[in-house]
Short mmCIF file of N, CA and C in Angstrom, two decimals:
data_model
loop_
_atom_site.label_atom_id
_atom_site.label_comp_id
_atom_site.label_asym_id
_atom_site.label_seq_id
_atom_site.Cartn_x
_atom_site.Cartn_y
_atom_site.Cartn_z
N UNK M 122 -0.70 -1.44 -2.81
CA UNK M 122 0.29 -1.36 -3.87
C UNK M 122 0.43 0.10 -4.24
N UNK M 123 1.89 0.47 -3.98
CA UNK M 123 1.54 2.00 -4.32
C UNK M 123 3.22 2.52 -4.74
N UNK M 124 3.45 3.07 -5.47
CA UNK M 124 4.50 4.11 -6.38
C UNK M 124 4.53 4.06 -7.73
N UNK M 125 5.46 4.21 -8.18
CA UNK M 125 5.52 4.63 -10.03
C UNK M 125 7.07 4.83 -10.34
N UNK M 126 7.12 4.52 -11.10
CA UNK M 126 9.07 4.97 -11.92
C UNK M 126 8.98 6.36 -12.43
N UNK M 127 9.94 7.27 -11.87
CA UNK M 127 10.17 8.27 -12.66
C UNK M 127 11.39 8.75 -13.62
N UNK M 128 12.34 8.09 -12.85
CA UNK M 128 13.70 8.16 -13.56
C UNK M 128 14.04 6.70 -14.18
N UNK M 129 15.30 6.91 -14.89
CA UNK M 129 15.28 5.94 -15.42
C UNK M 129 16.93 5.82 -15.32
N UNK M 130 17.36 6.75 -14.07
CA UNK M 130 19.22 6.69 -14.04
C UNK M 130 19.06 6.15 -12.17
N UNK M 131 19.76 4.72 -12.65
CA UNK M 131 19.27 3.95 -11.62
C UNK M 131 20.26 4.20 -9.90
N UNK M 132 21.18 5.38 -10.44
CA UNK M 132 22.05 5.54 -9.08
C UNK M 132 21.28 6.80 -8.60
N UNK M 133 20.05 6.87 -8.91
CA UNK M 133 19.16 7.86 -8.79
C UNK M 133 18.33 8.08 -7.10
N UNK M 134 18.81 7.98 -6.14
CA UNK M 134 18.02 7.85 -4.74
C UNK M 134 16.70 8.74 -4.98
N UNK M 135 16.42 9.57 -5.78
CA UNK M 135 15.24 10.00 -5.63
C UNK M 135 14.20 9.16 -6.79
N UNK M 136 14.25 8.24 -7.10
CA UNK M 136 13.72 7.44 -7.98
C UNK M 136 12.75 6.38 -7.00
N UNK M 137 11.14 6.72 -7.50
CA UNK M 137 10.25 6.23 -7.09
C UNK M 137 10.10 4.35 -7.29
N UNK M 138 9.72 3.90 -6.00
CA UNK M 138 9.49 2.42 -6.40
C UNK M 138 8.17 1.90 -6.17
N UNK M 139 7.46 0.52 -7.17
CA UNK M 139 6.43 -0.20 -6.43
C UNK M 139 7.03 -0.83 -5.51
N UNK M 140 5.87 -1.03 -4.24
CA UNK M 140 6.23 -1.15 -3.18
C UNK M 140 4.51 -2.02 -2.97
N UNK M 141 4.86 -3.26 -2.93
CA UNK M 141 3.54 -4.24 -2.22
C UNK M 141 3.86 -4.61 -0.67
N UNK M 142 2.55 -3.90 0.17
CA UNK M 142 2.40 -4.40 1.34
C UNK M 142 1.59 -5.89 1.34
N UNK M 143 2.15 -6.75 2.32
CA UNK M 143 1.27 -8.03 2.18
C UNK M 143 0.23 -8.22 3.73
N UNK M 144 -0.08 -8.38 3.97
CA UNK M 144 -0.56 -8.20 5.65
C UNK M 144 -1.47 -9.49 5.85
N UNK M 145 -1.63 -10.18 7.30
CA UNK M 145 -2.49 -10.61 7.50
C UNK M 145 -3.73 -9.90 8.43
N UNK M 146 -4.90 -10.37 8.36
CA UNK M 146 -5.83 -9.32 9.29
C UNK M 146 -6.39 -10.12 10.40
N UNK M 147 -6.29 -9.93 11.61
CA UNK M 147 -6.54 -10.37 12.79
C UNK M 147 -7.90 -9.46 13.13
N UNK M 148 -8.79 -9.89 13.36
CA UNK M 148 -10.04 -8.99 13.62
C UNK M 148 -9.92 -7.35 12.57
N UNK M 149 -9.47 -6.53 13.48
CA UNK M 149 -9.66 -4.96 13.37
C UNK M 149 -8.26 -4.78 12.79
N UNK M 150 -7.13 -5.19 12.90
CA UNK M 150 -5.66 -5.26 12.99
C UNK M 150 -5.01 -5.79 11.76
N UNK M 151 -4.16 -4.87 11.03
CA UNK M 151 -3.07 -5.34 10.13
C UNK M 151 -1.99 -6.08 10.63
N UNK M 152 -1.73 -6.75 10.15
CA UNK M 152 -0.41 -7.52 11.14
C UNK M 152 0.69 -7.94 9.38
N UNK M 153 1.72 -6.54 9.45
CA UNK M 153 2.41 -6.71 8.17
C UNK M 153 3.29 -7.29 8.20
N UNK M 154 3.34 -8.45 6.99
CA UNK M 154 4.20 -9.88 7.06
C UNK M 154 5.09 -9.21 6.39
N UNK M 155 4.71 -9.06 4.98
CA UNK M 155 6.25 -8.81 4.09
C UNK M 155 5.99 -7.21 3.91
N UNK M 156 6.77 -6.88 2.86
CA UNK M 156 6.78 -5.77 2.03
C UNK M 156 7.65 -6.20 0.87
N UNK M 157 7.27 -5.98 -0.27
CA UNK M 157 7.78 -6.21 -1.48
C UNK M 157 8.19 -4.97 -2.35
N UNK M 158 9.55 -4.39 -2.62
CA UNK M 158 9.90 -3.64 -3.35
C UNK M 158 10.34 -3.81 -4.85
N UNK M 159 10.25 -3.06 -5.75
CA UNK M 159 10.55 -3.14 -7.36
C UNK M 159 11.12 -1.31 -7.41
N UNK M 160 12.31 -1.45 -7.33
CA UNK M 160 12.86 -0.29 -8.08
C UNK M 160 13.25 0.07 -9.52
N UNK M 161 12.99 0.43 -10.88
CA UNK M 161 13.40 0.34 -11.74
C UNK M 161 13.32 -0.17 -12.99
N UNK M 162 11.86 -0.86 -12.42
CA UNK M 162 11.02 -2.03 -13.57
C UNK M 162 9.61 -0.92 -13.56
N UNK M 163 9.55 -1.37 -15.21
CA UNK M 163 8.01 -0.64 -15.62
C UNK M 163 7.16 -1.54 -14.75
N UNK M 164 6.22 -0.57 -14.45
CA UNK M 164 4.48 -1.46 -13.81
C UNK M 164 4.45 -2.66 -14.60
N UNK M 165 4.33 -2.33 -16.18
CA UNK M 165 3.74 -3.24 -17.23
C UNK M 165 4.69 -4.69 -17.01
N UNK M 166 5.72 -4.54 -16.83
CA UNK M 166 6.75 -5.64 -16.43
C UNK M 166 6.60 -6.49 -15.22
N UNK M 167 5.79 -5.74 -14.33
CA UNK M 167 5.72 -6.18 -13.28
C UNK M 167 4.00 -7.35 -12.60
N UNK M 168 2.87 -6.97 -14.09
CA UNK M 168 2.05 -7.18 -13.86
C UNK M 168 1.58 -8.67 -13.30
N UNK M 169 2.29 -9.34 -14.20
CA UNK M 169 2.10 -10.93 -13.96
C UNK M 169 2.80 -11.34 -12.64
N UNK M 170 3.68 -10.79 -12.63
CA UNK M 170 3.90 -11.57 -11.09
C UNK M 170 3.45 -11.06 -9.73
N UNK M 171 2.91 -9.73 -10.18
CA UNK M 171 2.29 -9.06 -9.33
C UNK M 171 1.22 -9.82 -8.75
N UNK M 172 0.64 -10.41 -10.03
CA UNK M 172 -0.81 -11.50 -10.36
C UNK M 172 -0.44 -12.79 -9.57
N UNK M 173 0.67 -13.14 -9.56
CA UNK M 173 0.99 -14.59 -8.87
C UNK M 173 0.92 -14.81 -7.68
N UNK M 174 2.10 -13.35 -6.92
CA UNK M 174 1.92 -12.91 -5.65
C UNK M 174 0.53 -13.17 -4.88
N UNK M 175 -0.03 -12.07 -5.47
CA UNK M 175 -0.97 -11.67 -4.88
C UNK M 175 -2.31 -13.59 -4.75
N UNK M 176 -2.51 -14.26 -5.70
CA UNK M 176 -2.57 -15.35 -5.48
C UNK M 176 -2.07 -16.14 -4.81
N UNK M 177 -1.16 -16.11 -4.51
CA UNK M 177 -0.43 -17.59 -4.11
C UNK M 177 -0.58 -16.54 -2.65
N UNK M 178 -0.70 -15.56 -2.14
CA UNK M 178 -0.89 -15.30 -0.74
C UNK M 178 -2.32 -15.06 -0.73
N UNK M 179 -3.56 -15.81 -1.57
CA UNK M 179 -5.02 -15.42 -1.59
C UNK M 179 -5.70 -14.20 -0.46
N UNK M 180 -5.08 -13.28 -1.24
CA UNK M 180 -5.24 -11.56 -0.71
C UNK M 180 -6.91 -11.67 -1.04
N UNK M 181 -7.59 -11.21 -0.29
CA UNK M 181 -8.82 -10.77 0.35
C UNK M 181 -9.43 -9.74 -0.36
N UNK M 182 -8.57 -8.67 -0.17
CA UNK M 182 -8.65 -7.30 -0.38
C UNK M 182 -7.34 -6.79 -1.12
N UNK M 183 -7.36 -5.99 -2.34
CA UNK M 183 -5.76 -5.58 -3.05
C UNK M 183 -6.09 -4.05 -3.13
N UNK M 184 -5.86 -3.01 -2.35
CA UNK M 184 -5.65 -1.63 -2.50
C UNK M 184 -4.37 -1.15 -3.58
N UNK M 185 -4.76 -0.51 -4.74
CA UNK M 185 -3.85 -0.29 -5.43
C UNK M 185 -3.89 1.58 -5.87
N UNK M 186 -2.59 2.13 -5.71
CA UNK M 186 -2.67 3.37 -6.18
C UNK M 186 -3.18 3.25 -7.67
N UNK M 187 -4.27 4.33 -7.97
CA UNK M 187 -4.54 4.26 -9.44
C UNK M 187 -4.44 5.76 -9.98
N UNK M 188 -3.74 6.03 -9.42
CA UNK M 188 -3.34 7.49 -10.11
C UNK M 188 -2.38 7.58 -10.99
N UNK M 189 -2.93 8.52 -11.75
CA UNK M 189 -1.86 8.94 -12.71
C UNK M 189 -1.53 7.33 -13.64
N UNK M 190 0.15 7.41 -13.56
CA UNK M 190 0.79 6.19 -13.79
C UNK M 190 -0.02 4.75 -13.48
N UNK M 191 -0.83 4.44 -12.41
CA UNK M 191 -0.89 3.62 -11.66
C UNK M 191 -2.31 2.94 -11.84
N UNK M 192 -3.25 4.13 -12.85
CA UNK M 192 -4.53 3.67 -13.32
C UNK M 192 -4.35 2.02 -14.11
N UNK M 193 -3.52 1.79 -15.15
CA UNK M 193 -3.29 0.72 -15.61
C UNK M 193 -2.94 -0.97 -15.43
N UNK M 194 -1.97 -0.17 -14.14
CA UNK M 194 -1.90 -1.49 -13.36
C UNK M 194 -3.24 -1.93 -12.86
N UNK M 195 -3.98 -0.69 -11.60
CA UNK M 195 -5.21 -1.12 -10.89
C UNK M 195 -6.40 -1.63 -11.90
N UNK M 196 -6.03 -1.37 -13.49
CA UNK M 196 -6.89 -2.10 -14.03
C UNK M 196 -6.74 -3.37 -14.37
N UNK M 197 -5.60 -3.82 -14.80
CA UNK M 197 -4.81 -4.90 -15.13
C UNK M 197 -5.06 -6.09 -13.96
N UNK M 198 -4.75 -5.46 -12.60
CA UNK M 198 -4.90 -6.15 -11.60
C UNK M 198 -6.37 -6.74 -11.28
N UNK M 199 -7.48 -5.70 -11.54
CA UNK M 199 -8.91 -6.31 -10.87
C UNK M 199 -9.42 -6.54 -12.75
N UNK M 200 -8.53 -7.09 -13.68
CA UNK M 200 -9.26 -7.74 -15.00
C UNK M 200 -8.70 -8.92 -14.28
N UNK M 201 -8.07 -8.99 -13.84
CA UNK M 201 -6.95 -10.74 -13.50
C UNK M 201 -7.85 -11.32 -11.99
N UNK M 202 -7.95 -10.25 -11.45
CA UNK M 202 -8.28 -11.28 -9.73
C UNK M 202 -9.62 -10.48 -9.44
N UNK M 203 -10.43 -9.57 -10.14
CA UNK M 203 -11.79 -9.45 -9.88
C UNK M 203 -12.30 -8.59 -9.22
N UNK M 204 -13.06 -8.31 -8.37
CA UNK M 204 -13.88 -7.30 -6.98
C UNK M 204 -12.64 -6.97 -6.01
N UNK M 205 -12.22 -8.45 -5.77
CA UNK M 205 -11.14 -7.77 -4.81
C UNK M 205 -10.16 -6.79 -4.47
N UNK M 206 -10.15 -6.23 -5.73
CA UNK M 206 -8.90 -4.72 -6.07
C UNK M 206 -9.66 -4.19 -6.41
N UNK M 207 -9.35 -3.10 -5.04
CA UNK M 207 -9.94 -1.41 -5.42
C UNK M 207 -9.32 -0.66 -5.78
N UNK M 208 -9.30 -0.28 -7.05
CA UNK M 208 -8.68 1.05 -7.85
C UNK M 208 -8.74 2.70 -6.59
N UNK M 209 -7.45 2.78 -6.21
CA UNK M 209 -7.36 3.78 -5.01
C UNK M 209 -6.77 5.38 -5.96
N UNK M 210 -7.82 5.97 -6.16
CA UNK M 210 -6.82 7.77 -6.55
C UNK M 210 -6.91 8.94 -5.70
N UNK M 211 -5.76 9.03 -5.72
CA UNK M 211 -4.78 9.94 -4.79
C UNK M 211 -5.43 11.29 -4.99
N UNK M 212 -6.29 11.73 -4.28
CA UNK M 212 -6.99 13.49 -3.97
C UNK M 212 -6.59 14.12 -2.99
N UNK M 213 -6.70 15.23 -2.88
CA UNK M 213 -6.30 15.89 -1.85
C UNK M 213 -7.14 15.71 -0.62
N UNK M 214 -8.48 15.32 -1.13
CA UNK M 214 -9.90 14.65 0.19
C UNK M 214 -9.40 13.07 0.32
N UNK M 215 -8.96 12.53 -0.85
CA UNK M 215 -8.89 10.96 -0.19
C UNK M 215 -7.32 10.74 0.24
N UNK M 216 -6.42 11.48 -0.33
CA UNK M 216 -4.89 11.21 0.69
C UNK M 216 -5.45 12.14 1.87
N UNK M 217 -6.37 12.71 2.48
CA UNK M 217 -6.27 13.07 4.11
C UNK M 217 -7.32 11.92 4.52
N UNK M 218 -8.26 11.12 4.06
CA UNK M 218 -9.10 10.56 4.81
C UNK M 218 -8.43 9.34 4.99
N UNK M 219 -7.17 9.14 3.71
CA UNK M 219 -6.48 8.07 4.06
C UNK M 219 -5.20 8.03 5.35
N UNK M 220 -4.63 9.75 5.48
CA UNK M 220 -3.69 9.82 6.48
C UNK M 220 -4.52 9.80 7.93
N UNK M 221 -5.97 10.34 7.89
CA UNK M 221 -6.36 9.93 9.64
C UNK M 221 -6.67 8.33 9.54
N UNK M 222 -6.89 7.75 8.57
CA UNK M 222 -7.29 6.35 9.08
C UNK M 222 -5.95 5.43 9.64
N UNK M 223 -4.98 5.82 8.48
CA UNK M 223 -3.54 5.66 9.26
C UNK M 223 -3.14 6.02 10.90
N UNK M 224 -3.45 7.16 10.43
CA UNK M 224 -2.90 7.39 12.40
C UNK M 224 -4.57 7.18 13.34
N UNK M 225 -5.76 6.42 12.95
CA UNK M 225 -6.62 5.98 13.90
C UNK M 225 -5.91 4.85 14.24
N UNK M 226 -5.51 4.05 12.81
CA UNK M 226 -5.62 2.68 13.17
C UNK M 226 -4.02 2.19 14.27
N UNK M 227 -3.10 2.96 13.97
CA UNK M 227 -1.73 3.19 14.38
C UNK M 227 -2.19 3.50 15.74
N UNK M 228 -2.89 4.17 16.59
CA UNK M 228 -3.25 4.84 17.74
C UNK M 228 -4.07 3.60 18.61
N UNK M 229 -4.60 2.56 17.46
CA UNK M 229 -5.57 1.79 18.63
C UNK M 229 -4.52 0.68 18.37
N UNK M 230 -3.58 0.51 17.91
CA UNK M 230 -2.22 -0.75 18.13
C UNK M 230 -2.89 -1.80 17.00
N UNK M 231 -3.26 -1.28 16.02
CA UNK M 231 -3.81 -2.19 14.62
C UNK M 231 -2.85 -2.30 13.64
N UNK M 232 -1.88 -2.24 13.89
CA UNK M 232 -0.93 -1.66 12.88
C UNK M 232 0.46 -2.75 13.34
N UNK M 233 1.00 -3.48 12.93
CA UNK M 233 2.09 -3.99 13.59
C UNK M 233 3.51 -4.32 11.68
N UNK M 234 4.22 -3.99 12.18
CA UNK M 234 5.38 -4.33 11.17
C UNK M 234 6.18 -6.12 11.80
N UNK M 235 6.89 -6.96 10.96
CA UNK M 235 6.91 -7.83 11.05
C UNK M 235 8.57 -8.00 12.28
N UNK M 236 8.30 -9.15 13.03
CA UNK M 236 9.76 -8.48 13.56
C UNK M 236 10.96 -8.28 13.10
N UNK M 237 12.25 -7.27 13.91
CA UNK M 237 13.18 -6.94 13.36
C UNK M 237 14.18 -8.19 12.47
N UNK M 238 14.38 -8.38 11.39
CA UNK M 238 15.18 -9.08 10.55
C UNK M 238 16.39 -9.08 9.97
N UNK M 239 16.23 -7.20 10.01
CA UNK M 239 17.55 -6.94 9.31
C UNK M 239 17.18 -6.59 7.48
N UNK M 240 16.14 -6.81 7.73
CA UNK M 240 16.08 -7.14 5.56
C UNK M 240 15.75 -5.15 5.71
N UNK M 241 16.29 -5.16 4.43
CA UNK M 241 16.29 -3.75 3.81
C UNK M 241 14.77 -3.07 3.68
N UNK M 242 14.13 -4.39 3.10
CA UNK M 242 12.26 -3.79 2.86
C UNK M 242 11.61 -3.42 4.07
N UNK M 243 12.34 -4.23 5.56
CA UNK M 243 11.93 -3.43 7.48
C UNK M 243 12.55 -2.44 7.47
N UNK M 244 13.92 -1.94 6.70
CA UNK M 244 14.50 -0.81 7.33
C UNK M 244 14.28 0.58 6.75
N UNK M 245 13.35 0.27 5.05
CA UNK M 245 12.39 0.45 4.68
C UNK M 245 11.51 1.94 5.04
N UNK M 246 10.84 0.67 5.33
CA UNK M 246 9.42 0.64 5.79
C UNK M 246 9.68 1.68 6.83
N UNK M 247 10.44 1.18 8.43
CA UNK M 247 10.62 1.96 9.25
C UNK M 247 11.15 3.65 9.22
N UNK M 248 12.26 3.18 8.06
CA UNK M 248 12.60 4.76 7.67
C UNK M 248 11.54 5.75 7.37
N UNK M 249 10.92 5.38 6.53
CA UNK M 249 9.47 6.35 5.60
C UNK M 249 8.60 6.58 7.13
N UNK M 250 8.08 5.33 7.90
CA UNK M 250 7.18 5.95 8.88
C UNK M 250 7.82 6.75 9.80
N UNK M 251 9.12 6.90 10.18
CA UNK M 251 9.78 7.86 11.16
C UNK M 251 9.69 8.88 10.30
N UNK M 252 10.14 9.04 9.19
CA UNK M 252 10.50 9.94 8.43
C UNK M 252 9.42 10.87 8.38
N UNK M 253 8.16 10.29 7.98
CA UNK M 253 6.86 10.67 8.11
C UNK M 253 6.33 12.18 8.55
N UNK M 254 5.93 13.33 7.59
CA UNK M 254 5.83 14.29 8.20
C UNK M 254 3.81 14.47 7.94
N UNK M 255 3.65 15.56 8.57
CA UNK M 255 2.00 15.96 8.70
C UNK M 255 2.14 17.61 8.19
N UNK M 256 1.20 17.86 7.43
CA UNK M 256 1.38 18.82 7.25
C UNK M 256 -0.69 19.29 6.97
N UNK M 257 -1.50 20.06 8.35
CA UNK M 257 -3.07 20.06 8.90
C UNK M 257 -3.24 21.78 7.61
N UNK M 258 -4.09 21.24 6.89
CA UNK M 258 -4.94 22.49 5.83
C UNK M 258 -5.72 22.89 6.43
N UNK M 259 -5.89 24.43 5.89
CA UNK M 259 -7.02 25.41 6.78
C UNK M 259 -8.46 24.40 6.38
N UNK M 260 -8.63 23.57 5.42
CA UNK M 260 -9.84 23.20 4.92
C UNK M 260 -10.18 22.03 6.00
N UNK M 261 -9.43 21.76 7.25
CA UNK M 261 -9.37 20.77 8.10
C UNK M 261 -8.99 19.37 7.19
N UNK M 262 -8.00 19.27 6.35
CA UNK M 262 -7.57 18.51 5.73
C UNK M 262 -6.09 17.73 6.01
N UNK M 263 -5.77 16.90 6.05
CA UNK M 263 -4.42 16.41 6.09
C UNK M 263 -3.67 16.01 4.78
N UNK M 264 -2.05 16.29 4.83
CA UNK M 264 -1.71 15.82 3.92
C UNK M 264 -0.37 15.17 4.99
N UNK M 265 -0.16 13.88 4.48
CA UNK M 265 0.94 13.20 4.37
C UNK M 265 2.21 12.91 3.60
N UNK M 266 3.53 13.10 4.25
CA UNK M 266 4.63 12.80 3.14
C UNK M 266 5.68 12.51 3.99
N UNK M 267 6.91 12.19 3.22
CA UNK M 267 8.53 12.03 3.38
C UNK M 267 8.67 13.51 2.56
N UNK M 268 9.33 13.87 3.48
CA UNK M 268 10.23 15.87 2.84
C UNK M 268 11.04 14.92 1.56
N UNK M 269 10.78 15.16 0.22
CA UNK M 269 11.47 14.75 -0.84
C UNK M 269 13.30 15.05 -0.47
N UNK M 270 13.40 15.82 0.38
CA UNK M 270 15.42 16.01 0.55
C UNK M 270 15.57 14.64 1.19
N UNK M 271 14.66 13.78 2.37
CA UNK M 271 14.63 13.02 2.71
C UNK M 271 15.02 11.41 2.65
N UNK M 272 13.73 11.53 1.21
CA UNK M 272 13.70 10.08 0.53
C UNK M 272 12.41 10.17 0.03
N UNK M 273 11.70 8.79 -0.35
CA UNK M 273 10.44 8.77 -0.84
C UNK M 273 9.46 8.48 0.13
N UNK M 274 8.48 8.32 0.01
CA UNK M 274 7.26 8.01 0.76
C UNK M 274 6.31 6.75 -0.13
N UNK M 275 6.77 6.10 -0.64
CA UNK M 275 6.41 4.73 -1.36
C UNK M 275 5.70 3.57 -0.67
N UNK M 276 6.42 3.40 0.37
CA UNK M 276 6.18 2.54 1.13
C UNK M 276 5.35 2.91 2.19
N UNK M 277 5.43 4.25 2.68
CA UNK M 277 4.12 4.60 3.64
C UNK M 277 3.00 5.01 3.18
N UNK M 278 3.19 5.41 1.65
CA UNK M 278 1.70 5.17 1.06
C UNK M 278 1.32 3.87 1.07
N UNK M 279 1.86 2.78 0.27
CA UNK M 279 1.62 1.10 0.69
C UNK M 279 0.66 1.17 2.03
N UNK M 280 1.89 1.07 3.04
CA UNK M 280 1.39 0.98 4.53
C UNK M 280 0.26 1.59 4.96
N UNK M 281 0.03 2.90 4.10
CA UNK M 281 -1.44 3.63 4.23
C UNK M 281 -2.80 2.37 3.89
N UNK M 282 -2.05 2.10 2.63
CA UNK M 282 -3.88 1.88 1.56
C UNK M 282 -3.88 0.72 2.51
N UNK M 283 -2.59 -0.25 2.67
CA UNK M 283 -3.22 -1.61 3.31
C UNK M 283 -3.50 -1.14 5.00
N UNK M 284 -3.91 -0.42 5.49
CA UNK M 284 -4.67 -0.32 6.41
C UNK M 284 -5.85 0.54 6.28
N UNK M 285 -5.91 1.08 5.01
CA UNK M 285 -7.15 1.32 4.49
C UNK M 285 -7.76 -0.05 3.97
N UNK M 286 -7.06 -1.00 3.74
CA UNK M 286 -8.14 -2.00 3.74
C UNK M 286 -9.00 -2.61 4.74
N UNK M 287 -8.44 -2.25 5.50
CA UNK M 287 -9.32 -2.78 7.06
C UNK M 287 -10.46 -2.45 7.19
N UNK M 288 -10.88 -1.41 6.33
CA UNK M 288 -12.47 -1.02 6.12
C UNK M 288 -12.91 -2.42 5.30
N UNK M 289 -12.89 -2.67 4.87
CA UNK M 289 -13.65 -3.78 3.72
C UNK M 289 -13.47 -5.14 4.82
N UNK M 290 -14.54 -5.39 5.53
CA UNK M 290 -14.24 -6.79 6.12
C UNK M 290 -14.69 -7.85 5.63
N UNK M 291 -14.60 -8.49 5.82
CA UNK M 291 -14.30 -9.89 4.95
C UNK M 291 -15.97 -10.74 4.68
N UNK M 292 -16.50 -11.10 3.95
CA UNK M 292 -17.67 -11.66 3.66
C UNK M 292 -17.57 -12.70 4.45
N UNK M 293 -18.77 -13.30 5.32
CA UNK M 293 -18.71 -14.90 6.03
C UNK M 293 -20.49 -15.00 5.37
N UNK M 294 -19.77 -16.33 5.06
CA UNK M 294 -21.57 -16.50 4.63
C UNK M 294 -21.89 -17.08 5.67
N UNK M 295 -23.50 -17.19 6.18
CA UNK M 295 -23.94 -18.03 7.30
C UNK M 295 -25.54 -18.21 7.03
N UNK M 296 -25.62 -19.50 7.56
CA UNK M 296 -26.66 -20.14 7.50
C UNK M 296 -27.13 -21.40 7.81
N UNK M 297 -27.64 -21.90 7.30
CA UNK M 297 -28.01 -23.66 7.23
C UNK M 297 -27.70 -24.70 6.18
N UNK M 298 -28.60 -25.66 6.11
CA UNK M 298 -28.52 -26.40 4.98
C UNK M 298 -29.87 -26.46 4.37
N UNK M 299 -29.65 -26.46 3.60
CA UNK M 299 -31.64 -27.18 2.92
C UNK M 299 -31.50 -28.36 2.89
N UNK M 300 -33.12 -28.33 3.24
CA UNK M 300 -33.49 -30.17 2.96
C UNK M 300 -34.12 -30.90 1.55
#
């Protein structure tokens, strides 16, 4: 879950949106079903159904930007559904450890978008990752973005954290029975 509202003049193209990735996980592999956009609505407006969503598709794992703006929601979210949401903030060390895990997981074919549909949230999605620039720090650091003349980068942050969830694998309990 990742953007924030900045404007509030809605013929505004440079106006930031939440943007929920939904994914299923096949072993090692994201396999992204939907994408859910909100242009123009406060977080706070958005919380409860955020809460429903994310239930009624019994998400595993909820990566949420908690920066800045976004601390409130990621709290809001793991008071409502628990351990499972990790409060994610945006550093200059954790947006590069988050842009190589992106392009590891993108490189070993873990990464899949849902097929072509036509819906605006694929054409999306696809725009921001073409769009997608790299920009390598002397500190051996990465930073990731959309060139703001561009558009936003909303959705490929999304697309980031939920394949940063692929680190957190899934609990299986195992064992027996008692007698």
């Amino acid at each position: 879950l990742a953007g924030q509202e900045e404007s509030t003049d809605p013929h505004n193209p440079q106006r930031d949106s939440t943007v929920l990735t939904l994914a299923r996980r096949e072993n090692d592999a994201a396999r992204i079903s939907n994408i859910l956009v909100w242009t123009g609505q406060k977080h706070t407006e958005l919380w409860n159904q955020l809460v429903n969503i994310l239930r009624s598709w019994r998400c595993h794992r909820v990566i949420v930007d908690a920066t800045g703006i976004g601390e409130p929601t990621a709290a809001f979210l793991r008071h409502k559904l628990g351990s499972r949401v990790i409060p994610y903030k945006f550093t200059q060390a954790s947006k590069s450890e988050l842009g190589f895990n992106l392009l590891a997981v993108i490189n070993r074919g873990n990464l899949s978008l849902w097929a072509r549909d036509g819906s605006a949230e694929r054409r999306l999605a696809m725009d921001q990752l073409q769009l997608a620039r790299s920009l390598y720090r002397p500190n051996q650091t990465l930073n990731f973005f959309v060139d703001p003349a561009e558009g936003h980068d909303d959705a490929l942050m999304s697309i980031a954290l939920c394949a940063g969830a692929l680190q957190y694998k899934p609990k299986i309990a195992t064992g027996g029975t008692y007698d």
